[in-house]
């Protein structure tokens, strides 16, 4: 769809999602929703949906927007519909990141729905707080996925 290839970044196929214990989806925001490329990826999961291959798997979301008003929360909310149709268990990070999410002294993305960053025109790198939030979300999500896997195996 016009985005340049990211040569050294591995790509997953929709079918490989069924092999995962859980999935954290990350994507940029376009007009308050996931980018069309990500929607096309989800659209390619019809066979998994038909078989309910992703049902019960934990899923989370993280995102980037161009601006502070770019729709981080609406992106997460509109993405949850994809997870719901698959029967996936949405695992938001909530406010488990603590007080840093409330810091108003520094610009930072993220919300209780997931970690986030403001990319601007693409030249802005994630801040230290945004990176900490993302790391926290990954660790938190992995703990939930492990608990769910252990429970379903018992």
Short mmCIF file of C-alpha atoms in Angstrom, two decimals:
data_model
loop_
_atom_site.label_atom_id
_atom_site.label_comp_id
_atom_site.label_asym_id
_atom_site.label_seq_id
_atom_site.Cartn_x
_atom_site.Cartn_y
_atom_site.Cartn_z
CA UNK A 1 0.00 0.00 0.00
CA UNK A 2 2.91 2.30 -0.62
CA UNK A 3 4.91 1.79 2.58
CA UNK A 4 8.54 0.91 1.92
CA UNK A 5 9.59 -2.64 2.89
CA UNK A 6 11.33 -3.02 6.24
CA UNK A 7 13.98 -5.47 4.99
CA UNK A 8 15.33 -6.66 8.34
CA UNK A 9 11.97 -6.89 10.14
CA UNK A 10 10.35 -10.33 10.05
CA UNK A 11 6.73 -10.53 8.92
CA UNK A 12 4.17 -12.91 10.33
CA UNK A 13 1.46 -14.48 8.24
CA UNK A 14 -2.12 -14.58 9.48
CA UNK A 15 -1.95 -18.39 9.74
CA UNK A 16 1.01 -18.18 12.14
CA UNK A 17 -1.18 -16.38 14.69
CA UNK A 18 -2.78 -19.72 15.60
CA UNK A 19 0.60 -20.99 16.84
CA UNK A 20 1.03 -18.16 19.36
CA UNK A 21 0.11 -18.33 23.05
CA UNK A 22 -0.97 -14.69 22.77
CA UNK A 23 -0.48 -11.71 20.48
CA UNK A 24 0.35 -8.06 21.09
CA UNK A 25 -0.63 -6.18 17.95
CA UNK A 26 1.14 -2.92 17.22
CA UNK A 27 0.20 -0.50 14.48
CA UNK A 28 0.07 3.13 13.46
CA UNK A 29 -3.14 5.12 13.55
CA UNK A 30 -4.79 6.56 10.48
CA UNK A 31 -7.76 8.85 11.09
CA UNK A 32 -8.45 7.37 14.53
CA UNK A 33 -8.31 3.73 13.43
CA UNK A 34 -5.69 1.12 12.61
CA UNK A 35 -3.87 1.68 9.33
CA UNK A 36 -5.35 0.01 6.25
CA UNK A 37 -2.40 -2.38 6.05
CA UNK A 38 -3.28 -3.79 9.47
CA UNK A 39 -6.96 -4.00 8.59
CA UNK A 40 -5.98 -5.92 5.44
CA UNK A 41 -3.99 -8.30 7.66
CA UNK A 42 -7.02 -8.88 9.87
CA UNK A 43 -9.20 -9.31 6.77
CA UNK A 44 -6.89 -12.14 5.73
CA UNK A 45 -7.72 -14.06 8.94
CA UNK A 46 -11.13 -15.21 7.70
CA UNK A 47 -10.10 -18.88 7.72
CA UNK A 48 -8.90 -18.58 11.31
CA UNK A 49 -12.21 -16.93 12.21
CA UNK A 50 -14.22 -19.70 10.52
CA UNK A 51 -12.32 -22.33 12.54
CA UNK A 52 -12.19 -20.12 15.67
CA UNK A 53 -8.46 -20.86 15.82
CA UNK A 54 -7.77 -17.70 17.84
CA UNK A 55 -10.64 -18.09 20.31
CA UNK A 56 -9.50 -17.81 23.91
CA UNK A 57 -6.05 -16.46 23.02
CA UNK A 58 -5.03 -13.28 24.83
CA UNK A 59 -4.47 -10.21 22.67
CA UNK A 60 -3.28 -6.70 23.40
CA UNK A 61 -2.71 -3.53 21.42
CA UNK A 62 -0.08 -0.81 21.23
CA UNK A 63 -0.02 2.06 18.78
CA UNK A 64 1.52 5.23 17.42
CA UNK A 65 -0.12 8.40 16.24
CA UNK A 66 1.14 11.46 14.44
CA UNK A 67 -0.18 13.91 17.03
CA UNK A 68 -1.55 14.08 20.55
CA UNK A 69 -5.08 14.27 19.19
CA UNK A 70 -4.39 11.51 16.70
CA UNK A 71 -6.76 8.93 18.16
CA UNK A 72 -4.77 6.54 20.34
CA UNK A 73 -7.81 5.45 22.34
CA UNK A 74 -10.17 5.32 19.36
CA UNK A 75 -7.63 3.18 17.53
CA UNK A 76 -7.65 0.69 20.38
CA UNK A 77 -11.43 0.73 20.66
CA UNK A 78 -11.96 0.13 16.95
CA UNK A 79 -9.32 -2.63 16.93
CA UNK A 80 -11.09 -4.51 19.73
CA UNK A 81 -13.85 -5.42 17.26
CA UNK A 82 -11.35 -7.53 15.32
CA UNK A 83 -10.34 -9.38 18.49
CA UNK A 84 -13.96 -9.86 19.53
CA UNK A 85 -14.97 -11.54 16.28
CA UNK A 86 -12.13 -13.99 16.77
CA UNK A 87 -13.13 -14.68 20.37
CA UNK A 88 -9.79 -13.43 21.63
CA UNK A 89 -9.40 -12.18 25.20
CA UNK A 90 -8.50 -8.48 25.19
CA UNK A 91 -5.82 -7.76 27.78
CA UNK A 92 -5.55 -4.00 28.32
CA UNK A 93 -2.65 -2.72 30.38
CA UNK A 94 -5.06 -0.66 32.49
CA UNK A 95 -3.38 1.65 34.96
CA UNK A 96 -0.88 -1.00 36.08
CA UNK A 97 1.94 1.22 34.77
CA UNK A 98 1.29 3.52 37.70
CA UNK A 99 1.87 7.22 38.19
CA UNK A 100 3.95 7.76 35.05
CA UNK A 101 0.81 7.48 32.97
CA UNK A 102 -0.51 10.56 34.80
CA UNK A 103 2.64 12.67 34.33
CA UNK A 104 1.61 15.95 32.69
CA UNK A 105 5.11 17.49 32.64
CA UNK A 106 6.29 15.57 29.58
CA UNK A 107 4.54 14.69 26.35
CA UNK A 108 3.90 10.96 26.12
CA UNK A 109 1.51 8.59 24.44
CA UNK A 110 -0.21 5.56 25.83
CA UNK A 111 -3.42 4.89 27.70
CA UNK A 112 -5.02 2.15 29.75
CA UNK A 113 -5.72 0.39 26.44
CA UNK A 114 -2.03 0.01 25.63
CA UNK A 115 1.34 1.64 25.22
CA UNK A 116 1.64 4.35 22.63
CA UNK A 117 3.88 6.97 21.16
CA UNK A 118 3.54 10.16 19.17
CA UNK A 119 5.50 9.68 15.98
CA UNK A 120 4.94 13.13 14.53
CA UNK A 121 6.17 13.15 10.96
CA UNK A 122 8.15 9.99 11.67
CA UNK A 123 11.22 11.77 13.01
CA UNK A 124 10.24 11.59 16.71
CA UNK A 125 11.52 8.55 18.59
CA UNK A 126 9.59 7.13 21.56
CA UNK A 127 10.39 8.87 24.84
CA UNK A 128 11.88 7.05 27.82
CA UNK A 129 8.46 6.94 29.50
CA UNK A 130 6.83 5.57 26.34
CA UNK A 131 9.48 2.85 26.11
CA UNK A 132 9.03 1.99 29.80
CA UNK A 133 5.27 1.77 29.28
CA UNK A 134 5.77 -0.55 26.30
CA UNK A 135 8.18 -2.76 28.26
CA UNK A 136 5.73 -2.87 31.15
CA UNK A 137 2.88 -3.80 28.83
CA UNK A 138 4.91 -6.64 27.31
CA UNK A 139 5.84 -8.03 30.72
CA UNK A 140 2.30 -7.65 32.05
CA UNK A 141 0.82 -9.26 28.93
CA UNK A 142 3.27 -12.19 29.06
CA UNK A 143 2.27 -12.85 32.67
CA UNK A 144 -1.44 -12.96 31.75
CA UNK A 145 -0.76 -15.16 28.69
CA UNK A 146 1.25 -17.57 30.85
CA UNK A 147 -1.54 -17.78 33.43
CA UNK A 148 -4.14 -18.43 30.72
CA UNK A 149 -1.99 -21.11 29.08
CA UNK A 150 -1.35 -22.82 32.41
CA UNK A 151 -5.06 -22.73 33.27
CA UNK A 152 -6.14 -24.11 29.87
CA UNK A 153 -3.51 -26.88 30.05
CA UNK A 154 -4.63 -28.10 33.46
#
